[in-house]
XYZ file of C-alpha atoms in Angstrom:
663
model
C 8.402 25.418 1.177
C 5.560 26.685 -1.005
C 1.904 26.618 0.002
C 1.204 23.834 -2.495
C 4.007 21.700 -1.077
C 2.643 22.250 2.420
C -0.821 21.159 1.341
C 0.581 18.026 -0.322
C 2.508 17.140 2.834
C -0.636 17.656 4.907
C -2.661 15.387 2.614
C -0.105 12.603 2.877
C -0.078 12.894 6.665
C -3.874 13.133 6.741
C -4.193 9.849 4.857
C -1.816 8.201 7.321
C -3.861 9.523 10.231
C -7.109 8.359 8.634
C -5.660 4.874 8.164
C -4.528 4.887 11.791
C -8.012 5.935 12.918
C -9.629 3.287 10.736
C -7.436 0.483 12.066
C -8.066 1.628 15.636
C -11.824 1.702 15.092
C -11.841 -1.782 13.560
C -9.822 -3.127 16.500
C -12.150 -1.332 18.886
C -15.157 -3.062 17.309
C -13.706 -6.368 18.554
C -12.463 -5.057 21.904
C -14.560 -2.030 22.971
C -13.056 -1.998 26.475
C -9.477 -1.393 25.325
C -8.613 2.021 26.767
C -5.375 2.252 24.791
C -7.279 1.861 21.516
C -9.689 4.600 22.573
C -6.772 6.884 23.409
C -5.077 6.083 20.077
C -8.190 6.975 18.072
C -8.720 10.143 20.118
C -5.127 11.325 19.620
C -5.271 10.679 15.868
C -8.568 12.572 15.563
C -7.118 15.432 17.591
C -3.997 15.537 15.411
C -6.073 15.485 12.229
C -8.250 18.324 13.485
C -5.310 20.464 14.533
C -3.199 19.944 11.419
C -6.257 20.541 9.234
C -6.843 23.887 10.919
C -3.191 24.859 10.540
C -3.174 24.230 6.809
C -6.464 25.993 6.142
C -8.742 22.937 5.960
C -11.265 24.542 8.272
C -14.213 22.389 7.144
C -12.230 19.244 7.926
C -11.136 20.592 11.298
C -14.684 21.563 12.274
C -16.144 18.230 11.153
C -13.410 16.180 12.844
C -13.898 18.138 16.059
C -17.282 16.462 16.638
C -15.807 12.967 16.259
C -12.922 13.915 18.535
C -15.348 15.205 21.162
C -17.316 11.970 21.036
C -14.157 9.939 21.678
C -13.104 12.355 24.391
C -16.281 11.337 26.208
C -15.465 7.669 25.626
C -11.994 8.305 27.014
C -13.568 9.829 30.153
C -15.954 6.867 30.561
C -18.957 9.111 30.001
C -20.196 6.937 27.110
C -19.204 3.394 26.056
C -17.454 2.521 22.793
C -20.413 0.720 21.261
C -20.473 -0.888 17.822
C -22.955 1.792 16.787
C -20.512 4.536 17.766
C -17.660 2.827 15.904
C -19.867 2.444 12.817
C -20.920 6.106 12.965
C -17.313 7.325 13.092
C -16.288 4.906 10.320
C -19.011 6.372 8.123
C -17.843 9.874 9.022
C -14.275 8.972 8.045
C -15.185 8.725 4.368
C -16.417 12.318 4.576
C -13.170 13.367 6.290
C -11.158 11.709 3.528
C -13.071 13.658 0.880
C -12.524 16.913 2.768
C -8.794 16.208 3.129
C -8.480 15.532 -0.599
C -10.352 18.735 -1.428
C -13.218 16.956 -3.204
C -16.605 18.609 -3.581
C -18.873 17.398 -0.791
C -22.422 18.297 0.081
C -22.853 20.132 3.367
C -26.056 18.166 3.946
C -24.094 14.894 3.858
C -21.808 16.076 6.645
C -24.734 17.316 8.717
C -26.479 13.958 8.310
C -23.375 12.069 9.446
C -22.967 14.314 12.485
C -26.650 13.942 13.335
C -26.247 10.156 13.272
C -23.174 10.444 15.505
C -24.970 12.745 17.947
C -27.910 10.358 18.098
C -25.633 7.442 18.942
C -23.780 9.369 21.649
C -26.942 10.984 23.000
C -28.723 7.646 23.341
C -25.747 5.938 24.995
C -25.883 5.091 28.705
C -24.628 7.894 31.007
C -24.843 10.361 28.088
C -25.562 13.958 29.047
C -25.834 17.133 27.025
C -24.817 20.661 27.869
C -26.879 23.790 27.411
C -25.575 24.355 23.877
C -26.691 20.908 22.780
C -23.216 19.892 21.582
C -21.791 16.430 21.866
C -19.384 16.329 24.736
C -20.726 18.075 27.816
C -18.266 18.404 30.651
C -18.358 16.907 34.089
C -18.121 18.831 37.351
C -14.372 18.817 37.679
C -12.908 21.668 39.744
C -11.738 24.726 37.844
C -8.070 25.650 37.684
C -6.343 28.714 36.301
C -3.230 28.386 34.147
C -0.737 30.935 32.917
C 0.701 30.355 29.426
C 3.407 32.289 27.670
C 4.613 31.030 24.276
C 6.597 32.096 21.243
C 6.663 30.255 17.927
C 9.652 29.710 15.660
C 10.267 32.442 13.098
C 9.532 30.160 10.122
C 6.304 28.575 11.364
C 4.159 30.632 9.000
C 6.168 29.401 6.007
C 5.687 25.814 7.192
C 1.916 26.213 7.257
C 1.350 26.759 10.997
C -1.434 29.207 11.849
C -1.451 30.642 15.396
C -5.097 31.763 15.364
C -6.608 28.233 15.370
C -4.454 27.405 18.404
C -5.775 30.459 20.215
C -9.329 29.497 19.259
C -8.710 26.024 20.633
C -7.552 27.523 23.921
C -10.787 29.549 24.077
C -12.776 26.334 23.650
C -11.173 24.936 26.821
C -12.587 27.677 29.031
C -12.638 31.383 29.806
C -9.342 33.000 28.926
C -7.593 36.344 28.551
C -5.186 36.592 25.596
C -2.575 39.331 25.205
C -0.134 39.606 22.322
C 3.576 40.136 22.988
C 5.235 42.510 20.514
C 8.652 42.925 22.145
C 10.474 40.989 19.406
C 9.183 42.960 16.391
C 12.240 44.533 14.682
C 12.421 47.930 12.947
C 10.525 48.118 9.693
C 13.661 48.048 7.529
C 14.739 44.773 9.190
C 11.345 43.071 9.208
C 10.932 39.885 7.144
C 7.264 39.562 6.101
C 7.256 35.753 6.301
C 8.718 35.594 9.804
C 6.683 35.393 13.004
C 7.819 37.851 15.692
C 4.775 37.738 17.961
C 4.302 35.913 21.223
C 1.238 35.404 23.393
C 0.444 35.646 27.084
C -2.678 33.777 28.165
C -4.543 33.219 31.415
C -6.898 30.247 31.061
C -9.516 29.026 33.531
C -10.647 25.497 32.717
C -11.594 22.140 34.191
C -9.336 20.376 31.685
C -6.085 18.778 32.852
C -2.632 20.023 31.899
C -2.249 17.339 29.188
C -5.230 18.720 27.247
C -3.682 22.205 27.219
C -0.371 20.765 26.028
C -2.180 18.899 23.221
C -3.107 22.245 21.685
C 0.578 22.722 20.814
C 1.450 19.144 19.917
C 2.175 19.979 16.264
C 4.658 22.777 16.981
C 6.114 21.612 20.276
C 9.586 21.184 18.791
C 9.524 24.653 17.184
C 8.419 26.863 20.069
C 9.068 27.936 23.637
C 6.241 27.423 26.100
C 5.809 28.308 29.738
C 2.788 26.637 31.345
C 2.131 26.946 35.053
C -0.850 26.592 37.360
C -1.620 29.743 39.319
C -2.165 29.564 43.045
C -5.893 30.306 42.864
C -8.534 30.538 40.112
C -8.707 33.931 38.450
C -11.639 35.746 36.959
C -11.931 35.470 33.211
C -11.340 39.160 32.641
C -8.207 39.540 34.796
C -5.310 41.244 32.998
C -2.453 38.789 32.620
C 0.118 41.577 32.905
C -0.995 42.285 36.476
C -0.208 38.785 37.704
C 2.534 38.466 40.257
C 5.493 37.006 38.405
C 6.545 35.260 41.584
C 3.580 32.951 41.196
C 4.868 31.717 37.837
C 7.151 28.856 38.841
C 8.738 25.791 37.325
C 9.028 27.383 33.867
C 10.138 24.757 31.326
C 10.027 24.160 27.588
C 7.869 21.195 26.684
C 9.048 18.652 24.201
C 6.822 16.342 22.208
C 7.341 12.663 23.076
C 8.305 10.557 20.079
C 7.599 6.871 19.719
C 10.711 4.886 18.705
C 10.898 4.060 15.004
C 12.563 0.809 13.981
C 14.254 -0.083 10.723
C 14.136 -3.314 8.776
C 16.721 -4.902 11.098
C 14.663 -4.080 14.181
C 17.097 -1.434 15.464
C 15.731 1.846 16.727
C 16.288 4.708 14.288
C 16.706 8.334 15.197
C 13.777 10.427 14.003
C 16.030 12.552 11.791
C 17.116 9.330 10.008
C 13.728 9.120 8.307
C 13.124 11.214 5.194
C 9.842 11.514 3.297
C 10.543 11.451 -0.446
C 7.921 11.709 -3.228
C 7.514 8.407 -5.065
C 8.060 10.198 -8.373
C 11.617 11.068 -7.355
C 12.315 7.435 -6.505
C 10.989 6.433 -9.926
C 13.286 8.946 -11.617
C 16.258 7.726 -9.588
C 15.414 4.140 -10.503
C 15.409 5.107 -14.181
C 18.888 6.624 -13.808
C 20.137 3.480 -12.079
C 18.739 1.460 -14.968
C 20.619 3.596 -17.484
C 23.766 3.160 -15.404
C 23.358 -0.628 -15.507
C 23.040 -0.484 -19.313
C 26.173 1.667 -19.573
C 28.026 -0.685 -17.228
C 27.040 -3.632 -19.411
C 28.507 -1.875 -22.432
C 31.711 -1.102 -20.532
C 31.976 -4.766 -19.516
C 31.667 -5.835 -23.146
C 34.340 -3.349 -24.283
C 36.687 -4.332 -21.438
C 36.227 -8.016 -22.221
C 37.541 -7.459 -25.729
C 40.479 -5.366 -24.532
C 43.921 -6.488 -23.410
C 44.246 -3.478 -21.119
C 44.201 -4.953 -17.599
C 43.610 -1.542 -16.006
C 40.449 -1.134 -18.078
C 39.271 -4.596 -17.065
C 39.936 -3.822 -13.400
C 37.971 -0.572 -13.549
C 35.130 -2.314 -15.404
C 34.920 -4.992 -12.685
C 34.891 -2.363 -9.943
C 32.149 -0.360 -11.651
C 30.159 -3.557 -12.167
C 30.408 -4.292 -8.444
C 29.388 -0.748 -7.479
C 26.520 -0.676 -9.993
C 25.254 -3.982 -8.619
C 25.305 -2.665 -5.047
C 23.618 0.572 -6.105
C 20.936 -1.407 -7.935
C 20.265 -3.632 -4.911
C 20.138 -0.650 -2.527
C 17.834 1.273 -4.845
C 15.495 -1.682 -5.107
C 15.464 -2.108 -1.311
C 14.483 1.571 -0.906
C 11.405 0.951 -3.034
C 10.405 -2.161 -1.086
C 7.597 -1.851 1.461
C 5.888 -4.535 3.567
C 2.604 -5.898 2.259
C 1.129 -5.033 5.654
C 0.463 -1.582 4.183
C -1.684 -3.272 1.545
C -3.354 -5.876 3.751
C -4.431 -3.332 6.365
C -6.674 -1.611 3.800
C -8.930 -4.650 3.564
C -10.037 -4.754 7.191
C -12.504 -1.949 6.503
C -13.612 -3.755 3.335
C -14.351 -6.931 5.304
C -16.255 -4.893 7.903
C -18.457 -3.351 5.198
C -18.920 -6.671 3.349
C -20.106 -8.381 6.522
C -22.637 -5.594 7.017
C -23.845 -5.646 3.378
C -24.099 -9.438 3.015
C -25.414 -10.221 6.491
C -22.638 -12.786 6.888
C -20.172 -13.219 9.717
C -16.710 -12.797 8.191
C -13.289 -12.995 9.767
C -10.163 -11.738 7.980
C -6.906 -13.522 8.764
C -3.610 -12.125 7.455
C -0.299 -13.970 7.248
C 3.183 -12.964 6.125
C 2.591 -9.229 6.510
C 6.337 -8.569 6.780
C 6.888 -9.799 3.202
C 8.141 -6.923 1.051
C 7.224 -5.869 -2.475
C 8.037 -2.986 -4.779
C 5.868 0.022 -3.902
C 4.679 0.314 -7.506
C 3.603 -3.330 -7.506
C 1.711 -2.943 -4.235
C -0.242 0.039 -5.561
C -1.315 -1.915 -8.654
C -2.344 -4.958 -6.594
C -4.980 -3.112 -4.546
C -7.829 -3.320 -7.086
C -7.321 -7.024 -8.028
C -7.309 -8.021 -4.373
C -10.471 -6.012 -3.726
C -12.220 -7.970 -6.516
C -11.007 -11.306 -5.138
C -12.046 -10.520 -1.558
C -15.480 -9.267 -2.637
C -16.033 -12.418 -4.690
C -14.931 -14.605 -1.780
C -17.385 -12.845 0.542
C -20.320 -12.749 -1.897
C -19.913 -16.018 -3.859
C -17.664 -18.185 -1.714
C -18.850 -17.862 1.879
C -22.243 -19.231 2.863
C -24.759 -17.588 5.160
C -24.420 -18.440 8.874
C -27.454 -20.728 8.620
C -26.031 -22.663 5.667
C -22.651 -22.976 7.332
C -24.167 -24.348 10.516
C -26.221 -26.817 8.471
C -23.023 -27.964 6.728
C -21.289 -28.542 10.052
C -19.130 -25.421 9.858
C -18.798 -22.505 12.237
C -21.220 -19.648 11.620
C -18.358 -17.255 10.945
C -16.695 -17.563 7.565
C -12.982 -16.990 7.167
C -11.037 -15.226 4.416
C -7.279 -15.656 4.663
C -4.929 -13.215 2.988
C -1.317 -14.406 2.997
C 2.009 -13.482 1.408
C 5.335 -15.282 1.144
C 8.493 -14.861 -0.845
C 9.498 -17.612 -3.275
C 12.810 -16.758 -4.899
C 12.423 -13.593 -6.960
C 8.625 -13.785 -6.653
C 6.075 -13.027 -3.975
C 3.065 -15.318 -3.750
C -0.089 -13.590 -2.472
C -2.967 -15.939 -1.714
C -6.649 -15.224 -1.129
C -8.368 -18.242 0.426
C -11.877 -18.750 1.791
C -13.445 -21.664 3.633
C -16.752 -21.450 1.760
C -18.679 -23.796 -0.487
C -16.186 -23.892 -3.328
C -16.886 -23.428 -7.042
C -19.893 -25.239 -8.505
C -18.552 -26.813 -11.712
C -21.999 -27.546 -13.118
C -23.060 -23.923 -12.733
C -19.838 -22.706 -14.368
C -20.369 -25.029 -17.357
C -24.031 -24.088 -17.696
C -23.313 -20.364 -17.609
C -20.407 -20.760 -20.079
C -22.655 -22.619 -22.536
C -25.378 -20.010 -22.043
C -22.927 -17.208 -22.839
C -21.523 -19.034 -25.862
C -18.055 -19.432 -24.375
C -18.071 -23.182 -25.042
C -20.219 -25.459 -27.150
C -22.672 -27.684 -25.263
C -21.090 -30.959 -24.226
C -17.525 -29.765 -24.872
C -14.826 -31.845 -23.174
C -12.845 -29.738 -20.676
C -10.473 -30.731 -17.941
C -10.895 -29.181 -14.498
C -8.256 -26.510 -15.078
C -9.818 -25.386 -18.350
C -13.267 -25.304 -16.751
C -12.113 -23.091 -13.877
C -10.305 -20.752 -16.269
C -13.677 -19.836 -17.780
C -14.285 -17.727 -14.681
C -11.694 -15.253 -15.950
C -13.486 -14.670 -19.260
C -14.893 -11.131 -19.750
C -18.549 -10.871 -18.778
C -18.632 -14.229 -17.001
C -20.561 -14.508 -13.721
C -22.268 -17.355 -11.865
C -24.286 -15.028 -9.639
C -28.000 -15.741 -9.701
C -28.806 -12.038 -9.429
C -27.018 -8.733 -9.808
C -26.231 -7.123 -6.439
C -24.322 -4.061 -5.351
C -21.344 -6.378 -4.799
C -21.188 -8.590 -7.898
C -23.094 -10.337 -10.634
C -22.320 -8.065 -13.578
C -19.465 -10.190 -14.901
C -16.904 -7.457 -14.313
C -13.912 -8.143 -12.123
C -12.174 -11.490 -12.579
C -11.070 -10.750 -16.150
C -9.727 -7.423 -14.882
C -7.838 -9.285 -12.177
C -6.197 -11.563 -14.720
C -5.213 -8.719 -17.050
C -3.727 -6.704 -14.190
C -1.672 -9.611 -12.879
C -0.397 -10.434 -16.357
C 0.473 -6.752 -16.776
C 2.699 -7.129 -13.710
C 4.435 -10.091 -15.397
C 2.758 -12.333 -12.860
C 0.687 -15.498 -13.017
C -2.620 -16.467 -11.455
C -3.578 -19.910 -10.150
C -7.074 -20.980 -9.058
C -7.968 -24.093 -7.107
C -11.279 -25.071 -5.541
C -11.910 -28.589 -4.251
C -15.688 -29.201 -4.095
C -16.980 -28.035 -0.726
C -13.484 -27.043 0.363
C -13.467 -23.344 -0.399
C -11.449 -21.563 -3.068
C -7.852 -20.398 -3.292
C -6.461 -17.830 -5.728
C -2.662 -17.510 -5.745
C -0.998 -14.513 -7.386
C 2.692 -14.908 -8.267
C 4.235 -11.462 -8.645
C 7.847 -10.452 -9.395
C 9.566 -8.606 -6.562
C 10.247 -5.635 -8.812
C 9.296 -4.400 -12.257
C 12.493 -2.462 -12.944
C 15.654 -4.599 -13.010
C 16.119 -8.371 -12.960
C 18.963 -10.831 -13.320
C 18.643 -12.651 -16.617
C 20.237 -15.412 -18.666
C 21.185 -14.204 -22.134
C 20.716 -16.827 -24.882
C 20.912 -16.906 -28.663
C 18.309 -18.445 -30.958
C 19.292 -18.164 -34.616
C 20.639 -14.661 -35.132
C 18.588 -13.110 -32.299
C 19.323 -12.837 -28.577
C 16.770 -13.271 -25.815
C 16.738 -12.918 -22.029
C 15.281 -15.562 -19.706
C 14.572 -14.334 -16.126
C 17.210 -16.045 -14.008
C 14.778 -16.640 -11.151
C 12.862 -19.104 -13.360
C 15.954 -21.038 -14.526
C 16.557 -24.367 -12.787
C 19.451 -25.802 -14.788
C 21.103 -25.878 -18.213
C 21.778 -29.075 -20.176
C 23.147 -30.050 -23.552
C 20.717 -31.548 -26.071
C 22.493 -34.535 -27.554
C 21.945 -35.531 -31.151
C 20.434 -38.838 -29.993
C 17.864 -37.082 -27.782
C 17.030 -34.689 -30.594
C 16.467 -37.510 -33.042
C 14.424 -39.616 -30.600
C 11.997 -36.775 -29.914
C 8.800 -37.080 -31.896
C 5.437 -35.414 -31.330
C 5.720 -33.853 -27.896
C 9.431 -33.722 -27.087
C 10.270 -35.188 -23.687
C 13.509 -35.324 -21.764
C 14.304 -37.541 -18.769
C 15.981 -35.565 -15.981
C 16.717 -37.557 -12.841
C 13.929 -40.035 -13.547
C 11.383 -37.292 -14.303
C 9.940 -36.525 -17.703
C 10.268 -32.862 -18.689
C 8.760 -31.596 -21.951
C 10.913 -29.278 -24.028
C 10.159 -26.887 -26.880
C 12.434 -25.645 -29.650
C 12.523 -21.854 -29.613
C 14.111 -22.059 -33.055
C 10.794 -23.408 -34.396
C 8.535 -21.225 -32.245
C 10.227 -17.998 -33.331
C 10.617 -19.130 -36.974
C 14.360 -18.399 -37.013
C 15.686 -18.127 -40.583
C 19.092 -19.699 -39.906
C 19.533 -23.452 -39.297
C 19.962 -24.536 -35.658
C 23.436 -25.050 -34.250
C 24.858 -28.544 -34.206
C 25.216 -28.576 -30.426
C 22.098 -27.056 -28.883
C 21.426 -26.359 -25.209
C 18.334 -26.848 -23.032
C 17.441 -24.276 -20.395
C 15.042 -25.874 -17.883
C 12.605 -23.300 -16.474
C 9.744 -23.603 -14.006
C 6.567 -21.654 -13.324
C 3.550 -22.427 -11.158
C 4.926 -25.888 -10.390
C 5.387 -26.915 -14.056
C 8.780 -27.468 -15.714
C 9.642 -26.976 -19.361
C 12.915 -27.092 -21.280
C 13.696 -24.359 -23.802
C 16.035 -25.417 -26.599
C 18.419 -22.600 -27.605
C 21.438 -22.407 -29.870
C 23.831 -20.845 -27.363
C 23.953 -19.694 -23.735
C 25.807 -16.373 -23.661
C 25.858 -15.845 -19.883
C 24.192 -13.826 -17.147
C 22.941 -10.314 -17.799
C 21.630 -7.547 -15.536
C 18.403 -6.765 -17.321
C 16.772 -3.339 -17.254
C 13.178 -4.000 -18.274
C 11.700 -1.707 -20.900
C 7.976 -1.961 -21.730
C 6.888 -3.180 -25.151
C 4.918 -1.032 -27.553
C 1.131 -1.576 -27.654
C 1.566 -3.582 -30.867
C 4.235 -5.928 -29.464
C 2.526 -6.237 -26.066
C -0.080 -8.478 -27.696
C 2.634 -11.069 -28.390
C 2.228 -13.535 -25.559
C 5.765 -14.951 -25.568
C 7.467 -11.755 -24.371
C 7.096 -9.665 -21.220
C 9.385 -6.793 -22.156
C 12.655 -5.820 -23.776
C 16.112 -4.711 -22.708
C 19.055 -2.869 -24.232
C 22.303 -4.826 -24.469
C 25.799 -3.478 -24.081
C 26.259 -3.024 -27.842
C 23.062 -0.973 -28.070
C 20.957 -3.724 -29.651
C 17.591 -4.844 -28.262
C 16.867 -8.261 -26.758
C 13.364 -9.471 -25.947
C 12.606 -10.870 -22.481
C 10.790 -14.201 -22.569
C 7.509 -14.520 -20.687
C 8.259 -17.690 -18.772
C 4.723 -18.090 -17.437
C 3.162 -17.904 -20.906
C 5.624 -20.392 -22.406
C 5.220 -22.887 -19.569
C 1.417 -22.551 -19.589
C 1.269 -23.001 -23.360
C 3.346 -26.186 -23.242
C 1.531 -27.511 -20.174
C -1.795 -27.235 -21.994
C -0.555 -28.607 -25.339
C -0.851 -25.232 -27.011
C 2.663 -24.204 -27.998
C 2.566 -20.648 -29.388
C 3.669 -20.088 -32.962
C 4.778 -16.498 -32.775
C 7.262 -14.851 -35.060
C 10.227 -13.250 -33.325
C 10.673 -9.548 -33.811
C 13.595 -8.761 -36.058
């Protein structure tokens, strides 16, 4: 492993540790007496400090050491876990994150954060300071002397482990004598420069317990041999370790790091070696290859279907089955629970409550719902905008809420659920709701609508997503500049998703995002309109019907079809796409649904199901609202994928698009 690879691995692990620390701190703010939470935060800080030192991030290790020491005192009941302490460490975490990412940071900023932390700990009840003035003076525990003898694995230096920081950490625990063991160094002609042949013999006098000494080696415990024994009586700091009576060194054993059980998606415990960390880029490349395989399999299916060779047909069916399983397994590998996304917003809510002076509670539901990793990464920014707007615009101040008969604490609910091939993510607040009069007034002021224009409620609320639109009375550091909601809409549409907004007066606001499970491969229904073929996402298809000549002739104005005593509008894709050939005599209707609305699409022929590998459109074609992408068929030709949401929305609002199909 190269040095750069080691640094990248450290940064990934550092971000995981920082998220773990952040979640622990936020939980601790609500339950400061939870000793397990304190221990969790302390262990994560200790791990971050140690791994940072091993990989050469000395500034991070030194800075994190002060936060670790503060929580060590909390762990020992020397200072309480106050909200001020939690806030100080949360502020320091942003600095740690910058140091872990290698960003340029001002030394003065770090010193200011540590000064604030020291002030909080120093002013806490039962807080004491040692002669050096550092945070974390020790109690009057009795001193003990320990004998350590350890050897590291030969390849630890290649893996980024640095022995010197571990020795320095031992020195910080108390007075110690360190001797190097050179017995294993081979002759010069056999020596491998990257291998570690040294061992160390240490006598340490400290008031720390055995567990603290073991923590020094927690990162390399599985790749080393360690003997750790308490000597019969305390020894002077300068005593030569080699003169110790070996008979006093008893109960020699190799320590092994305890692992927490890891469970898979089915709840079964997995062995640690069953988990493999793979760069997301490699998964993307593998997904591309699977997509190409699906295209090739589709071509083979078409060739086999036209052949009389039964062996060829049998092989084609087997490959189709295997390709389908490979596709499903590949997609499941990329799926991650939305809990990874939702957990990021707890810190955001904490900061918003502080900045707005409001009491805000975040409630999450459906955290086990899974989404494609790529989709989750692109959803982070839109959800941040929605949550900030809910906190700043939606929720009232505690005084206003109490006056309205509500609880002083406002609630923002973030939920996820799977609906077929879509995941619905909802952001809901219990605030004042959207003021329609203010929206109309601001829209007229900005020239978005003419004064007195007739708009239904849906059209009025959609004005919020116009660029530059804002109902804020003043610009704040949170909102008011008219930037955000239009970005949310564009991002969701870029994910082939839809956005729904509802806000009953006085009843809060709800924004629902409907997102496809994956952006790579979908099951589709292949249809023909004129001479062109199109793909309709199968997840949106409800049923297929035949359009009789009588129904076709009866339709005038808006075409309506009665399906089980319900009226369903239908549109003729032949007319929308300006097909040059006349429509077939016996046309079909594909009934699709989106966001609760149903529309029938009239096509010339239904060709059958099709595993669709989605290819993005060019910048020129992406402006065409009827299509969400393209795919390559088995014969090598291109078929456009219909944007179901755009077609349904256009028909639902009496605005059928008149777009020319690409030839």
